[in-house]
Structure formats: C-alpha cells, structure tokens
Amino acid sequence: MTVNEAVPRGEGAPFTPRPVKAGADDPVEVRMTVNGTPTALSLPARVTLADALRDHLGLTGTHVGCEHGVCGMCTVLVDGEAARACLLFAVQLDGADIVTVEGLGRPEALHPLQESFGRHHALQCGFCTPGFLMSSYDLLTNQPDVTEEELPEELSGVICRCTGYRNILTAVDETRRAHPEGVPAPGNCGRTALVGRAGQGADASDGPDETENAASSGTQDIVLPGGDPTIAVRITTGIDLPEDRVWGVLDDIHLLARCLPGAELTDDYGHGHYAGRARVSVGPVKLTFNGVAQILEHDRAAGRLRAIAQGQDTGGAQTQADITLTTEATETGTAMHADAKVYLTGRIAQFGRALAGDVSRRMFEQFADAVTEAAASGQAPSGPVKAPSALSLVFAPLLDRVKRLLRRGGRRRRGGREKER
C-alpha cells in the first residue's frame, strides 16, 4: 500500500505530505505529540490514528463508530483542526500535534464544555460525547461568533444515537455565551505518561533514539500511571517452611521467574533490570507479552521485595504491574503476602474486571504454590507453571473448597488421635 507520510515541520510551516510505499503490515516509525507528550511509535502502515490512540496509547476516550467518517465519534484535533481519526493512517501524521478528549480537561478541573455538558444532562449514553466535545471545541475556537441558530448545522457532523441533541445544543450554546472570545485551551495537555490508566503503549520520551538506546540496554524507566489500577489483588499464602527457605527462592531471580505462571526470563541486564515474556490464555484469547521488569526493593531483612513490570503483545494489549511481596514468620512457617496493582489497556482491557481479577488472583495462587514447591525442594518447579486456563478458572473455586475440606478433615483426625493418647 502507499501512504503519505508527513515531513516534520517547523512552526507555522505548511503540512507537506510525502509518498511512502510500505506493505500493510510493514512497521513504519511515526512521531507525534499527543496531548502534549512526545511519542515515538513503530506501527504497521495500515493502522489508523483511531486504533493507534486506542490500542497503542491506551487513549480509549476516542470512540470508533462507523469507521467511514460519517458518525463523527472519533473526532480529534490534528494540529488544532478537527479531524476524523478513523480516516487517517497514523503514519501520515509524523510530526503532528494531536489532542484527544483526554487532553481537554482533568477530573478535578474539567473544561468548560465538559462542565456544561454535565450541567445540562447532555451526556446521554456517552458514546458520542467525545466526538461532540472535540467538534464543539473546534467550532467555538475557530468560529466563536457562531450564532445559536447556526449550531444545529455546525454540529451536524456528529450523530447522537440517543437523539439527545436539544441538551447538547443547550450545553454548547451556554459555553459559547460564557466565552464569546473563544473557549479556553485544553487543560490536560502536558508531558506525562500516556496510556490513560494503563500500560505503556508508547515511549513518552524525547525521541526514538533515546528510546531505542534505553530499550537495547534494558534499563528504560517504567512509568506507572498515576490513576487507580484496573485490578488490585492481595493474596496471603501460608507456607509450612521457615522464612529463610522462602527467601532462598526470592533471592534467586531466575528461580523466582520459573515460579511465575506462563513467564520466562529472557535477559538479565544487571542492576535489577530484566527482560521477559509472559503468556496468558483465557478461552480462545491467547496473549503473549514481551516486556521488561525492574526490581525496586530487595530487602531480605525486612522481608520485602518490590518489582514493577510492563509488557505489550503484538495485538496492542498492554499491561503494567506494581508487585510487592512481603513475608513474616508464623508459628507454622511463613506467611507470604502478594500485593499487586495491575493496569490493563488494549484488547485485554475488554475483559470484565471480575474476570481479569479472577485471572490475576489465580496466577498469584499458582505462583505461591510454585514458590512453596521450590522452597521445599531447593529447585525450580518440576514442570513449567502454566498460565491459568478458562477451565481452571471455572473449577478453581471447587478445587479450593475440596482442599479446605481435606485440610479440615486432617486437622480433626489429628485432634482425635491426640485425645485418644
């Protein structure tokens, strides 16, 4: 396929596309500034701007409706002008400045348009809201003298399936009246980690050179999102072994990695930086994440190990995790606590939180079982610790109940024998 890749421009210079020939799946490097953050992506030439924003940067506020440029759901600002993200290839936009609905305002400081939409109940089901907000912003910025009578026609490029036009027009008209010289600029554009609430879809760096160098050395910083995690998991496991035996596993990163379900360590870059691969399978959905991990804290005396990690699969699913393991001695051995904050984006984020939470909890339970086995034997688990399957998730609660009943029965039998003595 042939696409037009834009030449990087100086300030005020016109947009000058140049032809680029590339196969549909051939990766093409593209640099953009998205909501104020420089990004460098390597994308197949066929990827639209809408898919790049949603699947590779985690900015899912840009909705995709008709994919023909008719419904207006995917409207974003490209160099200050409203554009349909579903009609643009991302590789066309090298050097462009993109603003999405996430850049319009912050939760604690919404843009006047967002405040007005909420005040006038113009949100309806919410699916068209990003498109209406960005189209309205473009209209009131470039045509602040638009009249109330002209609003229906000017905003007709976005379709509301709820037909809630009256409230939308009222909200836009109120904002127009409050800001006759033009609405304030987007309030959430600045250098920050992309991906909204989730993983690292792109490198929020100054350019690809820095990124490539960091990636090749495996020492690139992992920037966790500042918002709430998609999933928060806390698992406590009792291990019938002394604490130092458990730390015999936690001290050996290669042995520890063998205990992680579906994971393998592929590179050790030193200084606590590692590369690895993890596989997750839920029914027909099979994902393979390649990523990096960093040990932030390893304090055997305090019984605390903390690591952060991030990974991405070829389909655009991304995940980041902040995991803390703590241990404490008990009367019967060791209590190991695993606290994890998991951030998901892309295809994997389409799983319900309940299902994703079940998968995460099951993986940590398998990890704890594998650590117990490794601590007891001093060797890696006898076989690869497989990622949880859909079948195991279904039967896990039943198996757990059987285990509890067996343990309870064992304690009763031991208690009975002691009484007989």
Coordinates of C-alpha atoms in Angstrom, one line a residue:
M1 CA 0.0 0.0 0.0
T2 CA 1.1 3.6 -0.5
V3 CA 0.5 6.2 2.2
N4 CA 1.5 9.7 2.6
E5 CA 3.9 10.3 5.5
A6 CA 4.2 13.9 6.6
V7 CA 7.5 15.6 6.7
P8 CA 8.4 17.0 10.1
R9 CA 7.5 20.7 10.1
G10 CA 8.8 23.8 11.6
E11 CA 6.4 26.1 13.5
G12 CA 4.0 27.7 11.1
A13 CA 5.2 25.6 8.1
P14 CA 2.5 24.0 6.0
F15 CA 1.8 20.3 6.2
T16 CA 3.8 18.7 3.4
P17 CA 3.0 15.0 2.9
R18 CA 5.4 12.8 1.0
P19 CA 4.6 9.4 -0.5
V20 CA 5.8 6.4 1.3
K21 CA 5.5 2.9 0.0
A22 CA 5.0 0.2 2.6
G23 CA 3.3 -3.1 3.0
A24 CA 0.1 -3.1 5.0
D25 CA 1.8 -4.8 7.9
D26 CA 5.2 -3.2 7.5
P27 CA 6.2 -1.2 10.6
V28 CA 6.7 2.5 9.9
E29 CA 8.1 4.8 12.5
V30 CA 5.9 7.7 13.4
R31 CA 6.4 10.5 15.9
M32 CA 3.6 12.5 17.3
T33 CA 2.8 14.8 20.2
V34 CA -0.3 13.5 21.8
N35 CA -1.9 15.7 24.5
G36 CA 1.4 17.4 25.0
T37 CA 3.5 14.3 25.3
P38 CA 6.0 13.4 22.6
T39 CA 5.6 9.8 21.4
A40 CA 7.5 7.5 19.1
L41 CA 5.7 4.5 17.7
S42 CA 6.5 1.8 15.2
L43 CA 3.2 0.9 13.6
P44 CA 2.0 -1.2 10.7
A45 CA 1.1 1.2 7.8
R46 CA -2.5 0.0 7.9
V47 CA -3.1 1.3 11.5
T48 CA -5.5 4.2 11.7
L49 CA -5.0 7.1 14.0
A50 CA -8.0 5.9 16.0
D51 CA -6.5 2.5 16.5
A52 CA -3.1 3.9 17.4
L53 CA -4.7 6.1 20.0
R54 CA -6.9 3.4 21.5
D55 CA -4.8 0.3 21.1
H56 CA -1.2 1.6 21.3
L57 CA -1.5 4.6 23.6
G58 CA -4.4 3.5 25.7
L59 CA -6.4 6.6 25.0
T60 CA -9.8 4.9 24.7
G61 CA -11.8 8.1 25.0
T62 CA -11.7 8.4 21.2
H63 CA -14.6 6.2 20.2
V64 CA -14.9 4.4 16.9
G65 CA -18.4 4.2 15.3
C66 CA -19.0 3.8 11.6
E67 CA -15.3 3.8 10.5
H68 CA -16.4 5.7 7.4
G69 CA -16.0 9.3 8.8
V70 CA -19.8 9.7 8.9
C71 CA -20.8 9.5 12.6
G72 CA -18.0 11.7 14.0
M73 CA -17.4 9.7 17.1
C74 CA -13.7 9.6 16.5
T75 CA -13.2 13.3 16.2
V76 CA -9.9 14.6 17.5
L77 CA -7.8 17.7 16.9
V78 CA -4.9 17.4 14.4
D79 CA -2.7 20.5 14.5
G80 CA -5.6 22.3 16.0
E81 CA -8.2 21.3 13.5
A82 CA -11.0 18.7 14.0
A83 CA -10.3 15.5 12.0
R84 CA -11.8 12.0 11.8
A85 CA -9.3 9.7 13.4
C86 CA -10.8 6.7 11.6
L87 CA -9.9 8.2 8.2
L88 CA -6.3 8.9 8.8
F89 CA -3.4 6.5 8.9
A90 CA -1.2 7.1 11.8
V91 CA 1.9 7.1 9.6
Q92 CA 0.5 10.1 7.8
L93 CA 0.9 12.2 10.9
D94 CA 4.6 12.1 11.6
G95 CA 5.3 15.4 13.4
A96 CA 1.6 16.2 14.1
D97 CA 0.2 17.6 17.3
I98 CA -2.8 15.5 18.4
V99 CA -5.3 16.4 21.1
T100 CA -7.9 13.8 22.2
V101 CA -10.8 14.2 24.6
E102 CA -8.4 13.0 27.4
G103 CA -6.5 16.2 26.9
L104 CA -9.5 18.5 27.2
G105 CA -9.7 18.6 30.9
R106 CA -8.8 16.9 34.2
P107 CA -11.2 15.2 36.6
E108 CA -10.6 17.9 39.1
A109 CA -10.6 20.7 36.6
L110 CA -12.9 19.9 33.7
H111 CA -13.0 22.1 30.6
P112 CA -16.0 24.5 30.5
L113 CA -17.5 22.4 27.7
Q114 CA -17.4 19.3 29.8
E115 CA -18.8 21.1 32.8
S116 CA -21.7 22.4 30.6
F117 CA -22.4 19.0 29.1
G118 CA -22.7 17.6 32.6
R119 CA -24.8 20.5 33.9
H120 CA -27.3 20.2 31.0
H121 CA -27.5 16.4 31.0
A122 CA -26.1 16.3 27.5
L123 CA -24.1 13.2 28.1
Q124 CA -26.8 10.7 27.2
C125 CA -25.3 7.2 26.9
G126 CA -21.9 8.9 26.5
F127 CA -20.7 7.2 23.3
C128 CA -21.0 10.3 21.1
T129 CA -19.8 12.6 23.9
P130 CA -16.1 12.7 23.0
G131 CA -16.9 13.5 19.4
F132 CA -19.3 16.2 20.3
L133 CA -16.9 17.7 22.8
M134 CA -14.0 17.8 20.3
S135 CA -16.2 19.1 17.5
S136 CA -17.7 21.8 19.8
Y137 CA -14.2 22.8 20.9
D138 CA -13.1 23.2 17.3
L139 CA -16.2 25.2 16.4
L140 CA -16.0 27.6 19.4
T141 CA -12.3 28.1 18.9
N142 CA -12.3 28.7 15.2
Q143 CA -15.7 30.3 14.9
P144 CA -16.5 32.0 18.3
D145 CA -19.1 34.3 16.7
V146 CA -21.3 31.3 15.6
T147 CA -24.9 32.0 16.4
E148 CA -27.4 29.9 18.3
E149 CA -29.3 29.3 15.1
E150 CA -26.3 28.0 13.3
L151 CA -25.3 25.5 16.0
P152 CA -27.5 22.6 14.8
E153 CA -26.0 22.7 11.3
E154 CA -22.4 23.3 12.5
L155 CA -22.6 20.3 14.8
S156 CA -24.4 18.1 12.4
G157 CA -21.2 16.2 11.7
V158 CA -21.6 14.1 14.9
I159 CA -24.5 11.8 15.3
C160 CA -26.2 11.1 18.7
R161 CA -27.9 7.8 18.6
C162 CA -29.9 8.8 21.7
T163 CA -31.1 11.8 19.7
G164 CA -30.3 14.0 22.7
Y165 CA -29.5 16.9 20.5
R166 CA -31.5 19.5 22.4
N167 CA -29.4 19.2 25.6
I168 CA -26.2 19.1 23.6
L169 CA -27.0 22.3 21.8
T170 CA -28.0 24.0 25.0
A171 CA -24.7 23.0 26.6
V172 CA -22.6 24.2 23.6
D173 CA -24.7 27.5 23.4
E174 CA -24.2 28.2 27.1
T175 CA -20.4 27.7 26.7
R176 CA -20.4 30.0 23.6
R177 CA -22.2 32.7 25.6
A178 CA -19.8 32.4 28.6
H179 CA -16.7 32.6 26.3
P180 CA -17.5 34.9 23.4
E181 CA -13.8 35.3 22.5
G182 CA -13.3 31.6 22.3
V183 CA -13.2 28.8 24.8
P184 CA -10.1 28.1 27.0
A185 CA -7.4 25.9 25.6
P186 CA -7.4 22.2 26.6
G187 CA -6.4 21.9 30.2
N188 CA -4.8 18.5 30.3
C189 CA -2.0 18.7 27.8
G190 CA 1.4 18.3 29.2
R191 CA 4.3 15.9 29.4
T192 CA 3.0 12.9 31.2
A193 CA 2.8 9.1 30.9
L194 CA 0.5 8.2 28.1
V195 CA -2.0 5.4 28.2
G196 CA -4.5 6.9 30.5
R197 CA -4.9 4.5 33.3
A198 CA -3.0 1.7 31.7
G199 CA 0.2 0.3 30.3
Q200 CA 2.9 1.9 28.3
G201 CA 1.6 2.0 24.8
A202 CA 4.4 4.3 23.6
D203 CA 7.5 5.8 24.8
A204 CA 6.9 9.2 26.4
S205 CA 10.3 10.3 25.5
D206 CA 12.0 13.0 23.5
G207 CA 12.5 10.7 20.5
P208 CA 13.2 7.3 19.2
D209 CA 17.0 7.4 19.6
E210 CA 16.8 7.8 23.4
T211 CA 14.1 5.1 23.5
E212 CA 15.9 2.6 21.3
N213 CA 19.1 3.0 23.3
A214 CA 17.3 2.5 26.6
A215 CA 15.4 -0.5 25.2
S216 CA 18.5 -2.1 23.9
S217 CA 20.2 -1.8 27.3
G218 CA 17.0 -2.9 29.0
T219 CA 17.3 -0.1 31.5
Q220 CA 14.5 2.1 30.4
D221 CA 12.4 3.6 33.2
I222 CA 9.0 2.1 33.7
V223 CA 6.4 4.9 34.2
L224 CA 3.4 3.6 36.0
P225 CA 0.1 5.5 35.5
G226 CA -1.0 7.8 38.3
G227 CA -4.6 6.7 38.4
D228 CA -6.3 3.8 40.0
P229 CA -5.2 0.4 38.8
T230 CA -7.5 -1.7 36.7
I231 CA -7.2 -4.5 39.2
A232 CA -5.8 -4.6 42.8
V233 CA -5.0 -8.1 44.1
R234 CA -3.9 -9.1 47.6
I235 CA -3.2 -12.8 48.3
T236 CA -1.9 -14.2 51.5
T237 CA -0.4 -17.7 51.5
G238 CA 0.8 -19.9 54.4
I239 CA 3.9 -21.8 53.6
D240 CA 4.9 -24.6 56.0
L241 CA 8.6 -23.7 55.7
P242 CA 10.9 -21.3 57.6
E243 CA 11.2 -17.8 56.2
D244 CA 14.8 -18.2 55.1
R245 CA 13.8 -21.2 52.9
V246 CA 11.2 -19.0 51.2
W247 CA 13.8 -16.3 50.7
G248 CA 16.1 -18.9 49.1
V249 CA 13.6 -18.6 46.2
L250 CA 13.0 -14.9 46.3
D251 CA 16.8 -14.2 46.3
D252 CA 17.3 -16.1 43.1
I253 CA 15.6 -14.1 40.3
H254 CA 16.0 -17.0 37.8
L255 CA 14.4 -19.4 40.2
L256 CA 11.7 -16.9 41.1
A257 CA 10.9 -16.3 37.4
R258 CA 10.4 -20.1 37.0
C259 CA 7.6 -19.8 39.6
L260 CA 5.7 -17.2 37.6
P261 CA 2.8 -18.7 35.6
G262 CA 3.4 -18.6 31.9
A263 CA 6.5 -16.5 32.3
E264 CA 10.1 -16.9 31.3
L265 CA 13.2 -14.7 31.9
T266 CA 14.9 -13.9 28.6
D267 CA 17.6 -11.4 29.5
D268 CA 19.4 -10.1 32.6
Y269 CA 20.7 -6.6 32.0
G270 CA 22.1 -6.2 35.5
H271 CA 21.3 -3.6 38.2
G272 CA 17.9 -5.2 38.8
H273 CA 16.7 -4.8 35.2
Y274 CA 15.3 -7.8 33.3
A275 CA 13.5 -8.7 30.1
G276 CA 11.0 -11.5 29.8
R277 CA 8.0 -13.0 28.2
A278 CA 4.6 -14.0 29.7
R279 CA 1.7 -15.9 28.2
V280 CA -1.9 -15.6 29.2
S281 CA -4.7 -17.7 27.8
V282 CA -8.4 -17.2 28.6
G283 CA -10.6 -19.4 26.4
P284 CA -9.9 -18.5 22.8
V285 CA -7.9 -15.4 23.7
K286 CA -4.2 -16.1 23.8
L287 CA -1.8 -13.3 24.5
T288 CA 2.0 -13.2 24.7
F289 CA 3.5 -10.2 26.4
N290 CA 7.1 -9.2 25.8
G291 CA 8.4 -6.7 28.3
V292 CA 10.8 -5.6 31.0
A293 CA 10.9 -5.7 34.7
Q294 CA 12.8 -3.8 37.4
I295 CA 13.5 -4.8 41.0
L296 CA 13.0 -1.6 43.0
E297 CA 13.4 -3.1 46.5
H298 CA 15.0 -6.3 47.7
D299 CA 15.3 -6.3 51.5
R300 CA 15.6 -9.8 53.0
A301 CA 16.0 -8.5 56.5
A302 CA 12.7 -6.5 56.2
G303 CA 11.1 -9.4 54.4
R304 CA 10.1 -7.2 51.4
L305 CA 10.6 -7.4 47.7
R306 CA 9.0 -4.9 45.2
A307 CA 9.1 -5.0 41.4
I308 CA 7.4 -3.2 38.6
A309 CA 6.9 -4.6 35.1
Q310 CA 5.4 -3.7 31.8
G311 CA 4.6 -5.7 28.7
Q312 CA 2.9 -5.5 25.3
D313 CA 1.7 -8.1 22.9
T314 CA 1.6 -7.9 19.1
G315 CA -2.2 -7.2 19.2
G316 CA -1.7 -4.0 21.1
A317 CA -2.7 -5.3 24.5
Q318 CA -0.6 -3.7 27.2
T319 CA -0.2 -4.3 30.9
Q320 CA 1.8 -2.9 33.7
A321 CA 2.1 -4.1 37.3
D322 CA 3.4 -3.0 40.6
I323 CA 4.0 -6.0 42.8
T324 CA 5.1 -6.2 46.4
L325 CA 5.9 -9.5 48.2
T326 CA 6.3 -9.4 52.0
T327 CA 7.0 -12.3 54.3
E328 CA 6.6 -12.8 58.0
A329 CA 7.4 -15.7 60.3
T330 CA 4.5 -17.6 61.8
E331 CA 4.1 -20.5 64.2
T332 CA 3.9 -23.0 61.4
G333 CA 6.3 -21.4 58.9
T334 CA 5.9 -18.3 56.8
A335 CA 3.1 -16.1 55.7
M336 CA 3.7 -14.6 52.2
H337 CA 1.6 -11.6 51.1
A338 CA 1.4 -10.6 47.5
D339 CA 0.0 -7.1 46.7
A340 CA -0.3 -6.3 43.1
K341 CA -1.7 -3.3 41.2
V342 CA -2.4 -4.2 37.6
Y343 CA -3.0 -1.7 34.8
L344 CA -4.5 -3.0 31.6
T345 CA -5.2 -1.5 28.2
G346 CA -5.9 -2.6 24.7
R347 CA -7.6 -5.9 23.9
I348 CA -7.1 -7.4 27.3
A349 CA -8.8 -4.4 29.0
Q350 CA -12.0 -5.6 27.3
F351 CA -12.2 -8.4 29.8
G352 CA -14.5 -7.6 32.6
R353 CA -12.8 -6.5 35.8
A354 CA -14.2 -9.6 37.6
L355 CA -12.7 -12.0 35.0
A356 CA -9.4 -10.1 34.9
G357 CA -9.4 -10.1 38.7
D358 CA -10.0 -13.9 38.8
V359 CA -7.2 -14.5 36.3
S360 CA -4.8 -12.4 38.3
R361 CA -5.7 -14.0 41.6
R362 CA -5.4 -17.4 40.1
M363 CA -2.0 -16.6 38.8
F364 CA -0.8 -15.4 42.2
E365 CA -2.2 -18.5 43.8
Q366 CA -0.2 -20.6 41.3
F367 CA 2.8 -18.5 41.9
A368 CA 2.6 -19.1 45.7
D369 CA 2.2 -22.8 45.2
A370 CA 5.3 -22.9 42.9
V371 CA 7.3 -20.9 45.4
T372 CA 6.3 -23.4 48.1
E373 CA 7.4 -26.3 45.9
A374 CA 10.7 -24.5 45.0
A375 CA 11.4 -23.6 48.6
A376 CA 10.8 -27.2 49.8
S377 CA 13.0 -28.8 47.1
G378 CA 15.5 -26.0 46.6
Q379 CA 14.9 -26.4 42.9
A380 CA 12.7 -25.0 40.2
P381 CA 9.2 -26.4 40.0
S382 CA 9.2 -29.8 38.2
G383 CA 7.3 -28.5 35.2
P384 CA 6.5 -25.1 33.7
V385 CA 4.0 -23.2 35.7
K386 CA 1.3 -22.7 33.1
A387 CA -0.9 -19.7 32.8
P388 CA -4.4 -20.3 34.1
S389 CA -6.8 -21.7 31.6
A390 CA -10.6 -21.0 31.3
L391 CA -11.2 -24.5 32.7
S392 CA -9.0 -23.9 35.7
L393 CA -10.8 -20.7 36.4
V394 CA -14.2 -22.4 36.4
F395 CA -13.1 -25.3 38.6
A396 CA -10.7 -23.3 40.9
P397 CA -13.3 -22.4 43.4
L398 CA -14.5 -26.0 43.6
L399 CA -10.9 -27.3 44.0
D400 CA -10.2 -24.7 46.7
R401 CA -13.3 -25.9 48.6
V402 CA -12.2 -29.5 48.3
K403 CA -8.7 -28.6 49.6
R404 CA -10.2 -26.7 52.6
L405 CA -12.4 -29.7 53.4
L406 CA -9.4 -32.1 53.2
R407 CA -7.3 -29.8 55.4
R408 CA -10.2 -29.5 57.9
G409 CA -10.6 -33.3 57.9
G410 CA -6.9 -33.8 58.5
R411 CA -6.9 -31.5 61.5
R412 CA -9.9 -33.3 63.0
R413 CA -8.2 -36.7 62.6
R414 CA -5.0 -35.4 64.2
G415 CA -7.0 -33.9 67.0
G416 CA -8.9 -37.2 67.6
R417 CA -5.6 -39.2 67.8
E418 CA -4.2 -36.7 70.3
K419 CA -7.3 -37.1 72.5
E420 CA -7.0 -40.9 72.4
R421 CA -3.4 -40.7 73.6

